Short mmCIF file of N, CA, C and O in Angstrom, two decimals:
data_model
loop_
_atom_site.label_atom_id
_atom_site.label_comp_id
_atom_site.label_asym_id
_atom_site.label_seq_id
_atom_site.Cartn_x
_atom_site.Cartn_y
_atom_site.Cartn_z
N UNK A 156 -3.60 -16.18 -9.28
CA UNK A 156 -3.22 -14.90 -8.70
C UNK A 156 -4.34 -14.39 -7.80
O UNK A 156 -5.49 -14.72 -7.97
N UNK A 157 -3.93 -13.59 -6.84
CA UNK A 157 -4.90 -12.96 -5.97
C UNK A 157 -5.45 -11.71 -6.65
O UNK A 157 -4.71 -10.98 -7.32
N UNK A 158 -6.75 -11.48 -6.52
CA UNK A 158 -7.36 -10.27 -7.08
C UNK A 158 -7.43 -9.20 -5.99
O UNK A 158 -7.78 -9.51 -4.84
N UNK A 159 -7.12 -7.98 -6.37
CA UNK A 159 -7.02 -6.88 -5.40
C UNK A 159 -7.89 -5.72 -5.85
O UNK A 159 -7.87 -5.33 -7.02
N UNK A 160 -8.62 -5.14 -4.89
CA UNK A 160 -9.48 -3.99 -5.17
C UNK A 160 -9.28 -2.95 -4.08
O UNK A 160 -9.59 -3.19 -2.91
N UNK A 161 -8.78 -1.78 -4.48
CA UNK A 161 -8.56 -0.69 -3.54
C UNK A 161 -9.81 0.18 -3.38
O UNK A 161 -10.63 0.27 -4.31
N UNK A 162 -9.92 0.83 -2.25
CA UNK A 162 -10.98 1.80 -2.00
C UNK A 162 -10.50 2.77 -0.93
O UNK A 162 -9.47 2.54 -0.29
N UNK A 163 -11.25 3.86 -0.77
CA UNK A 163 -10.95 4.81 0.29
C UNK A 163 -10.27 6.08 -0.15
O UNK A 163 -10.04 6.97 0.67
N UNK A 164 -9.92 6.18 -1.43
CA UNK A 164 -9.30 7.41 -1.90
C UNK A 164 -10.30 8.56 -1.93
O UNK A 164 -11.50 8.38 -1.73
N UNK A 165 -9.79 9.76 -2.18
CA UNK A 165 -10.65 10.93 -2.25
C UNK A 165 -9.87 12.21 -2.19
O UNK A 165 -8.65 12.21 -2.33
N UNK A 166 -10.61 13.30 -1.96
CA UNK A 166 -10.03 14.63 -1.87
C UNK A 166 -9.98 15.04 -0.40
O UNK A 166 -11.00 14.95 0.31
N UNK A 167 -8.84 15.51 0.05
CA UNK A 167 -8.68 15.92 1.45
C UNK A 167 -7.76 17.14 1.50
O UNK A 167 -6.90 17.31 0.63
N UNK A 168 -7.96 17.97 2.50
CA UNK A 168 -7.09 19.13 2.67
C UNK A 168 -5.77 18.72 3.31
O UNK A 168 -5.70 17.71 4.03
N UNK A 169 -4.77 19.51 3.06
CA UNK A 169 -3.46 19.26 3.67
C UNK A 169 -3.61 19.21 5.19
O UNK A 169 -4.34 20.00 5.78
N UNK A 170 -2.93 18.24 5.79
CA UNK A 170 -3.04 18.03 7.22
C UNK A 170 -4.10 17.02 7.62
O UNK A 170 -4.16 16.58 8.77
N UNK A 171 -4.93 16.65 6.67
CA UNK A 171 -6.01 15.70 6.93
C UNK A 171 -5.55 14.26 6.86
O UNK A 171 -4.36 13.97 6.69
N UNK A 172 -6.53 13.35 6.96
CA UNK A 172 -6.25 11.92 6.99
C UNK A 172 -7.18 11.17 6.04
O UNK A 172 -8.29 11.62 5.75
N UNK A 173 -6.69 10.06 5.56
CA UNK A 173 -7.48 9.11 4.78
C UNK A 173 -7.04 7.71 5.15
O UNK A 173 -5.87 7.50 5.53
N UNK A 174 -7.95 6.77 5.00
CA UNK A 174 -7.61 5.36 5.19
C UNK A 174 -7.97 4.59 3.93
O UNK A 174 -9.15 4.55 3.55
N UNK A 175 -6.96 4.01 3.31
CA UNK A 175 -7.16 3.18 2.14
C UNK A 175 -7.34 1.74 2.55
O UNK A 175 -6.72 1.28 3.52
N UNK A 176 -8.14 1.03 1.78
CA UNK A 176 -8.33 -0.40 1.98
C UNK A 176 -8.04 -1.12 0.68
O UNK A 176 -8.21 -0.57 -0.40
N UNK A 177 -7.63 -2.37 0.81
CA UNK A 177 -7.38 -3.22 -0.35
C UNK A 177 -7.95 -4.59 -0.02
O UNK A 177 -7.42 -5.29 0.84
N UNK A 178 -9.05 -4.94 -0.70
CA UNK A 178 -9.69 -6.23 -0.47
C UNK A 178 -9.09 -7.27 -1.42
O UNK A 178 -8.97 -7.03 -2.62
N UNK A 179 -8.74 -8.42 -0.88
CA UNK A 179 -8.13 -9.48 -1.66
C UNK A 179 -9.08 -10.66 -1.79
O UNK A 179 -9.84 -10.97 -0.87
N UNK A 180 -9.01 -11.33 -2.94
CA UNK A 180 -9.84 -12.50 -3.18
C UNK A 180 -9.13 -13.46 -4.12
O UNK A 180 -8.26 -13.06 -4.89
N UNK A 181 -9.49 -14.72 -4.02
CA UNK A 181 -9.02 -15.70 -4.97
C UNK A 181 -7.92 -16.60 -4.48
O UNK A 181 -7.70 -17.66 -5.05
N UNK A 182 -7.18 -16.17 -3.48
CA UNK A 182 -6.10 -16.99 -2.93
C UNK A 182 -6.05 -16.76 -1.41
O UNK A 182 -6.70 -15.88 -0.89
N UNK A 183 -5.26 -17.55 -0.72
CA UNK A 183 -5.11 -17.39 0.72
C UNK A 183 -4.31 -16.12 1.00
O UNK A 183 -3.12 -16.06 0.70
N UNK A 184 -4.99 -15.13 1.57
CA UNK A 184 -4.38 -13.81 1.75
C UNK A 184 -3.11 -13.86 2.58
O UNK A 184 -2.13 -13.16 2.27
N UNK A 185 -3.10 -14.68 3.60
CA UNK A 185 -1.94 -14.72 4.50
C UNK A 185 -0.71 -15.35 3.86
O UNK A 185 0.36 -15.35 4.46
N UNK A 186 -0.84 -15.87 2.67
CA UNK A 186 0.31 -16.40 1.94
C UNK A 186 1.07 -15.32 1.16
O UNK A 186 2.07 -15.63 0.51
N UNK A 187 0.59 -14.08 1.24
CA UNK A 187 1.16 -13.01 0.44
C UNK A 187 1.69 -11.88 1.33
O UNK A 187 1.00 -11.42 2.25
N UNK A 188 2.90 -11.45 1.03
CA UNK A 188 3.34 -10.16 1.53
C UNK A 188 2.61 -9.09 0.71
O UNK A 188 2.31 -9.30 -0.47
N UNK A 189 2.33 -7.96 1.34
CA UNK A 189 1.53 -6.92 0.69
C UNK A 189 2.25 -5.58 0.73
O UNK A 189 3.02 -5.29 1.65
N UNK A 190 1.96 -4.78 -0.27
CA UNK A 190 2.59 -3.47 -0.33
C UNK A 190 1.67 -2.41 -0.91
O UNK A 190 0.65 -2.74 -1.54
N UNK A 191 2.01 -1.18 -0.64
CA UNK A 191 1.35 -0.02 -1.25
C UNK A 191 2.39 0.73 -2.08
O UNK A 191 3.53 0.93 -1.63
N UNK A 192 1.95 1.17 -3.25
CA UNK A 192 2.75 1.99 -4.13
C UNK A 192 1.91 3.20 -4.54
O UNK A 192 0.69 3.20 -4.37
N UNK A 193 2.55 4.20 -5.09
CA UNK A 193 1.79 5.34 -5.61
C UNK A 193 2.46 5.88 -6.85
O UNK A 193 3.68 5.74 -7.04
N UNK A 194 1.63 6.51 -7.67
CA UNK A 194 2.13 7.09 -8.92
C UNK A 194 1.49 8.45 -9.12
O UNK A 194 0.27 8.56 -9.28
N UNK A 195 2.33 9.47 -9.10
CA UNK A 195 1.88 10.84 -9.37
C UNK A 195 1.90 11.08 -10.88
O UNK A 195 2.62 10.38 -11.61
N UNK A 196 1.14 12.06 -11.36
CA UNK A 196 1.10 12.34 -12.80
C UNK A 196 2.50 12.59 -13.37
O UNK A 196 3.27 13.40 -12.83
N UNK A 197 2.82 11.90 -14.45
CA UNK A 197 4.09 12.10 -15.10
C UNK A 197 5.28 11.48 -14.40
O UNK A 197 6.42 11.67 -14.83
N UNK A 198 5.02 10.73 -13.33
CA UNK A 198 6.09 10.13 -12.55
C UNK A 198 5.99 8.61 -12.60
O UNK A 198 4.96 8.05 -12.94
N UNK A 199 7.08 7.96 -12.24
CA UNK A 199 7.05 6.51 -12.18
C UNK A 199 6.40 6.07 -10.87
O UNK A 199 6.33 6.83 -9.90
N UNK A 200 5.91 4.84 -10.86
CA UNK A 200 5.30 4.30 -9.65
C UNK A 200 6.38 4.04 -8.61
O UNK A 200 7.45 3.49 -8.91
N UNK A 201 6.09 4.44 -7.36
CA UNK A 201 7.08 4.34 -6.30
C UNK A 201 6.55 3.58 -5.09
O UNK A 201 5.36 3.64 -4.77
N UNK A 202 7.44 2.93 -4.42
CA UNK A 202 7.12 2.18 -3.20
C UNK A 202 6.71 3.13 -2.08
O UNK A 202 7.33 4.18 -1.90
N UNK A 203 5.68 2.73 -1.33
CA UNK A 203 5.23 3.50 -0.17
C UNK A 203 5.44 2.72 1.12
O UNK A 203 6.05 3.21 2.07
N UNK A 204 4.91 1.48 1.16
CA UNK A 204 4.99 0.70 2.40
C UNK A 204 4.79 -0.77 2.07
O UNK A 204 4.21 -1.11 1.04
N UNK A 205 5.26 -1.63 2.97
CA UNK A 205 5.10 -3.07 2.81
C UNK A 205 4.91 -3.73 4.16
O UNK A 205 5.36 -3.19 5.20
N UNK A 206 4.25 -4.88 4.15
CA UNK A 206 3.99 -5.63 5.37
C UNK A 206 4.17 -7.11 5.07
O UNK A 206 3.78 -7.60 4.00
N UNK A 207 4.77 -7.82 6.02
CA UNK A 207 5.01 -9.24 5.83
C UNK A 207 3.70 -10.03 5.91
O UNK A 207 2.65 -9.49 6.28
N UNK A 208 3.79 -11.29 5.59
CA UNK A 208 2.60 -12.13 5.51
C UNK A 208 1.76 -12.12 6.79
O UNK A 208 0.53 -12.05 6.74
N UNK A 209 2.42 -12.20 7.92
CA UNK A 209 1.69 -12.25 9.19
C UNK A 209 1.67 -10.90 9.90
O UNK A 209 1.17 -10.82 11.02
N UNK A 210 2.19 -9.88 9.23
CA UNK A 210 2.10 -8.53 9.77
C UNK A 210 3.15 -8.15 10.77
O UNK A 210 3.09 -7.06 11.35
N UNK A 211 4.14 -8.99 10.97
CA UNK A 211 5.13 -8.69 11.99
C UNK A 211 6.23 -7.76 11.55
O UNK A 211 6.95 -7.20 12.40
N UNK A 212 6.40 -7.58 10.26
CA UNK A 212 7.45 -6.69 9.75
C UNK A 212 6.81 -5.64 8.85
O UNK A 212 6.03 -5.95 7.96
N UNK A 213 7.17 -4.39 9.13
CA UNK A 213 6.64 -3.25 8.39
C UNK A 213 7.79 -2.45 7.81
O UNK A 213 8.82 -2.27 8.47
N UNK A 214 7.59 -1.92 6.61
CA UNK A 214 8.63 -1.13 5.95
C UNK A 214 7.97 0.07 5.27
O UNK A 214 6.87 -0.04 4.73
N UNK A 215 8.68 1.21 5.30
CA UNK A 215 8.14 2.44 4.75
C UNK A 215 9.21 3.18 3.94
O UNK A 215 10.39 3.09 4.23
N UNK A 216 8.73 3.94 2.97
CA UNK A 216 9.63 4.86 2.30
C UNK A 216 9.90 6.03 3.25
O UNK A 216 9.09 6.32 4.13
N UNK A 217 11.02 6.68 3.06
CA UNK A 217 11.37 7.80 3.93
C UNK A 217 10.33 8.92 3.85
O UNK A 217 10.11 9.64 4.83
N UNK A 218 9.70 9.08 2.70
CA UNK A 218 8.78 10.19 2.50
C UNK A 218 7.48 10.06 3.30
O UNK A 218 6.79 11.05 3.52
N UNK A 219 7.15 8.85 3.76
CA UNK A 219 5.90 8.66 4.49
C UNK A 219 6.12 8.17 5.92
O UNK A 219 5.16 8.10 6.70
N UNK A 220 7.34 7.85 6.26
CA UNK A 220 7.63 7.30 7.58
C UNK A 220 7.19 8.28 8.66
O UNK A 220 7.47 9.47 8.60
N UNK A 221 6.47 7.77 9.65
CA UNK A 221 5.97 8.61 10.74
C UNK A 221 4.60 9.21 10.47
O UNK A 221 3.96 9.74 11.39
N UNK A 222 4.13 9.15 9.23
CA UNK A 222 2.81 9.70 8.88
C UNK A 222 1.83 8.61 8.43
O UNK A 222 0.63 8.72 8.68
N UNK A 223 2.34 7.60 7.75
CA UNK A 223 1.50 6.53 7.22
C UNK A 223 1.72 5.26 8.04
O UNK A 223 2.83 5.01 8.53
N UNK A 224 0.66 4.45 8.14
CA UNK A 224 0.76 3.17 8.82
C UNK A 224 0.11 2.09 7.97
O UNK A 224 -1.06 2.20 7.61
N UNK A 225 0.87 1.05 7.65
CA UNK A 225 0.34 -0.09 6.91
C UNK A 225 -0.06 -1.16 7.92
O UNK A 225 0.61 -1.37 8.93
N UNK A 226 -1.18 -1.82 7.63
CA UNK A 226 -1.64 -2.92 8.49
C UNK A 226 -2.45 -3.88 7.65
O UNK A 226 -2.79 -3.59 6.51
N UNK A 227 -2.74 -5.03 8.22
CA UNK A 227 -3.53 -6.03 7.51
C UNK A 227 -4.38 -6.80 8.49
O UNK A 227 -4.02 -6.95 9.67
N UNK A 228 -5.50 -7.29 8.00
CA UNK A 228 -6.38 -8.17 8.77
C UNK A 228 -6.55 -9.43 7.95
O UNK A 228 -7.34 -9.47 6.99
N UNK A 229 -5.80 -10.46 8.28
CA UNK A 229 -5.83 -11.69 7.48
C UNK A 229 -7.17 -12.41 7.59
O UNK A 229 -7.55 -13.15 6.67
N UNK A 230 -7.89 -12.20 8.67
CA UNK A 230 -9.21 -12.81 8.81
C UNK A 230 -10.23 -12.17 7.86
O UNK A 230 -11.20 -12.81 7.45
N UNK A 231 -9.98 -10.90 7.50
CA UNK A 231 -10.88 -10.18 6.60
C UNK A 231 -10.30 -10.04 5.20
O UNK A 231 -10.91 -9.39 4.34
N UNK A 232 -9.12 -10.63 4.97
CA UNK A 232 -8.48 -10.56 3.65
C UNK A 232 -8.32 -9.12 3.17
O UNK A 232 -8.57 -8.81 1.99
N UNK A 233 -7.92 -8.26 4.07
CA UNK A 233 -7.86 -6.84 3.75
C UNK A 233 -6.57 -6.20 4.22
O UNK A 233 -6.09 -6.48 5.32
N UNK A 234 -6.05 -5.35 3.37
CA UNK A 234 -4.86 -4.55 3.64
C UNK A 234 -5.30 -3.10 3.83
O UNK A 234 -6.24 -2.65 3.18
N UNK A 235 -4.61 -2.38 4.72
CA UNK A 235 -4.97 -0.99 4.99
C UNK A 235 -3.74 -0.08 4.87
O UNK A 235 -2.61 -0.51 5.04
N UNK A 236 -4.03 1.19 4.61
CA UNK A 236 -3.00 2.22 4.70
C UNK A 236 -3.63 3.44 5.36
O UNK A 236 -4.46 4.11 4.75
N UNK A 237 -3.27 3.69 6.60
CA UNK A 237 -3.73 4.88 7.31
C UNK A 237 -2.77 6.01 7.00
O UNK A 237 -1.57 5.90 7.26
N UNK A 238 -3.30 7.07 6.43
CA UNK A 238 -2.47 8.20 6.01
C UNK A 238 -2.86 9.43 6.81
O UNK A 238 -4.00 9.91 6.72
N UNK A 239 -1.94 9.93 7.61
CA UNK A 239 -2.16 11.11 8.44
C UNK A 239 -1.23 12.24 8.00
O UNK A 239 -0.25 12.01 7.29
N UNK A 240 -1.55 13.44 8.41
CA UNK A 240 -0.72 14.63 8.11
C UNK A 240 -0.43 14.69 6.61
O UNK A 240 0.73 14.88 6.21
N UNK A 241 -1.46 14.53 5.82
CA UNK A 241 -1.27 14.48 4.38
C UNK A 241 -0.77 15.80 3.83
O UNK A 241 -1.12 16.88 4.33
N UNK A 242 0.05 15.70 2.80
CA UNK A 242 0.66 16.85 2.14
C UNK A 242 0.25 16.84 0.66
O UNK A 242 -0.04 15.78 0.10
N UNK A 243 0.27 18.00 0.02
CA UNK A 243 -0.05 18.02 -1.41
C UNK A 243 0.83 17.07 -2.23
O UNK A 243 0.35 16.49 -3.22
N UNK A 244 2.06 16.86 -1.82
CA UNK A 244 2.95 15.97 -2.57
C UNK A 244 2.59 14.49 -2.39
O UNK A 244 3.17 13.63 -3.05
N UNK A 245 1.62 14.20 -1.54
CA UNK A 245 1.12 12.82 -1.42
C UNK A 245 0.07 12.52 -2.50
O UNK A 245 -0.38 11.38 -2.62
N UNK A 246 -0.33 13.53 -3.26
CA UNK A 246 -1.30 13.34 -4.32
C UNK A 246 -0.79 12.34 -5.35
O UNK A 246 0.30 12.50 -5.90
N UNK A 247 -1.58 11.30 -5.61
CA UNK A 247 -1.16 10.23 -6.52
C UNK A 247 -2.29 9.21 -6.61
O UNK A 247 -3.25 9.24 -5.84
N UNK A 248 -2.13 8.30 -7.55
CA UNK A 248 -2.95 7.09 -7.57
C UNK A 248 -2.21 6.06 -6.72
O UNK A 248 -1.01 5.82 -6.92
N UNK A 249 -2.92 5.49 -5.76
CA UNK A 249 -2.34 4.52 -4.85
C UNK A 249 -2.76 3.11 -5.25
O UNK A 249 -3.94 2.85 -5.48
N UNK A 250 -1.77 2.22 -5.32
CA UNK A 250 -1.99 0.84 -5.72
C UNK A 250 -1.57 -0.10 -4.60
O UNK A 250 -0.52 0.11 -3.98
N UNK A 251 -2.35 -1.15 -4.40
CA UNK A 251 -1.86 -2.22 -3.54
C UNK A 251 -1.30 -3.33 -4.41
O UNK A 251 -1.66 -3.46 -5.59
N UNK A 252 -0.41 -4.10 -3.84
CA UNK A 252 0.28 -5.16 -4.56
C UNK A 252 0.50 -6.34 -3.65
O UNK A 252 0.68 -6.18 -2.43
N UNK A 253 0.50 -7.53 -4.24
CA UNK A 253 0.69 -8.77 -3.49
C UNK A 253 1.87 -9.53 -4.08
O UNK A 253 2.06 -9.56 -5.30
N UNK A 254 2.64 -10.15 -3.18
CA UNK A 254 3.78 -10.94 -3.62
C UNK A 254 3.81 -12.23 -2.82
O UNK A 254 3.73 -12.20 -1.58
N UNK A 255 3.97 -13.36 -3.50
CA UNK A 255 3.91 -14.65 -2.81
C UNK A 255 5.14 -14.89 -1.94
O UNK A 255 5.04 -15.60 -0.93
N UNK A 256 6.27 -14.31 -2.29
CA UNK A 256 7.44 -14.43 -1.42
C UNK A 256 7.37 -13.36 -0.33
O UNK A 256 6.94 -12.24 -0.59
N UNK A 257 7.79 -13.70 0.87
CA UNK A 257 7.63 -12.78 1.98
C UNK A 257 8.62 -11.61 1.84
O UNK A 257 9.54 -11.64 1.03
N UNK A 258 8.39 -10.58 2.65
CA UNK A 258 9.20 -9.37 2.56
C UNK A 258 10.05 -9.25 3.82
O UNK A 258 9.58 -9.48 4.94
N UNK A 259 11.34 -8.87 3.62
CA UNK A 259 12.28 -8.74 4.73
C UNK A 259 12.97 -7.39 4.75
O UNK A 259 13.84 -7.14 5.59
N UNK A 260 12.61 -6.51 3.81
CA UNK A 260 13.16 -5.16 3.78
C UNK A 260 12.24 -4.32 2.90
O UNK A 260 11.19 -4.79 2.44
N UNK A 261 12.64 -3.09 2.64
CA UNK A 261 11.80 -2.19 1.85
C UNK A 261 11.93 -2.42 0.36
O UNK A 261 11.34 -1.70 -0.44
N UNK A 262 12.71 -3.42 -0.03
CA UNK A 262 12.90 -3.72 -1.44
C UNK A 262 11.78 -4.65 -1.92
O UNK A 262 12.01 -5.83 -2.20
N UNK A 263 10.58 -4.11 -2.01
CA UNK A 263 9.40 -4.88 -2.40
C UNK A 263 9.27 -4.81 -3.91
O UNK A 263 8.72 -3.86 -4.45
N UNK A 264 9.79 -5.82 -4.58
CA UNK A 264 9.81 -5.81 -6.05
C UNK A 264 9.06 -7.00 -6.61
O UNK A 264 8.79 -7.97 -5.93
N UNK A 265 8.74 -6.89 -7.88
CA UNK A 265 8.12 -7.96 -8.65
C UNK A 265 6.88 -8.55 -7.97
O UNK A 265 6.82 -9.75 -7.71
N UNK A 266 5.89 -7.71 -7.70
CA UNK A 266 4.65 -8.26 -7.16
C UNK A 266 4.01 -9.21 -8.16
O UNK A 266 4.20 -9.09 -9.38
N UNK A 267 3.22 -10.14 -7.63
CA UNK A 267 2.48 -11.07 -8.49
C UNK A 267 1.18 -10.46 -8.99
O UNK A 267 0.68 -10.82 -10.06
N UNK A 268 0.62 -9.54 -8.19
CA UNK A 268 -0.67 -8.94 -8.54
C UNK A 268 -0.70 -7.47 -8.15
O UNK A 268 -0.06 -7.09 -7.15
N UNK A 269 -1.48 -6.72 -8.92
CA UNK A 269 -1.72 -5.30 -8.64
C UNK A 269 -3.21 -5.03 -8.59
O UNK A 269 -3.99 -5.66 -9.32
N UNK A 270 -3.61 -4.06 -7.79
CA UNK A 270 -4.96 -3.56 -7.85
C UNK A 270 -5.09 -2.52 -8.96
O UNK A 270 -4.11 -2.19 -9.64
N UNK A 271 -6.29 -1.98 -9.11
CA UNK A 271 -6.54 -1.03 -10.20
C UNK A 271 -6.20 0.40 -9.80
O UNK A 271 -6.13 1.29 -10.65
N UNK A 272 -6.00 0.64 -8.51
CA UNK A 272 -5.61 1.95 -8.03
C UNK A 272 -6.77 2.78 -7.52
O UNK A 272 -7.92 2.61 -7.94
N UNK A 273 -6.47 3.69 -6.59
CA UNK A 273 -7.46 4.62 -6.08
C UNK A 273 -6.81 6.00 -5.97
O UNK A 273 -5.67 6.12 -5.52
N UNK A 274 -7.50 7.03 -6.41
CA UNK A 274 -6.94 8.38 -6.47
C UNK A 274 -6.99 9.05 -5.10
O UNK A 274 -8.04 9.06 -4.44
N UNK A 275 -5.87 9.62 -4.70
CA UNK A 275 -5.79 10.45 -3.50
C UNK A 275 -5.33 11.83 -3.93
O UNK A 275 -4.29 11.97 -4.58
N UNK A 276 -6.12 12.85 -3.60
CA UNK A 276 -5.78 14.22 -3.94
C UNK A 276 -5.76 15.05 -2.66
O UNK A 276 -6.74 15.06 -1.92
N UNK A 277 -4.63 15.71 -2.42
CA UNK A 277 -4.47 16.53 -1.22
C UNK A 277 -4.35 17.98 -1.67
O UNK A 277 -3.42 18.33 -2.40
N UNK A 278 -5.30 18.80 -1.24
CA UNK A 278 -5.29 20.21 -1.62
C UNK A 278 -4.54 21.04 -0.58
O UNK A 278 -4.55 20.73 0.61
N UNK A 279 -3.92 22.09 -1.07
CA UNK A 279 -3.14 22.96 -0.16
C UNK A 279 -3.98 24.07 0.45
O UNK A 279 -5.12 24.28 0.05
#
């Protein structure tokens, strides 16, 4: 399995921006479709965004479309999530996930690996 480590979370005011990173190790990064999920307190973990193995296909949940951008750098084995126009309801622990089968829609299920998560808190 690929090992994943997220970073870049923190506290930001509403309307601000953050950029999350997810460093991958242990397997060939470009063999994995990648995704971001988030989990707010007391809520189930939910899909945020996904990107295909070579980065040509991007998918977003309706709640972040137009504000968040997922990208990857296969040469650096790193996944990113640029988050703009943040809202208090974006507050959650954000997880990256890897899946060996490629992604063709927003139905990014059954990842092979998860990161440990990074906290994002948006104050009003």
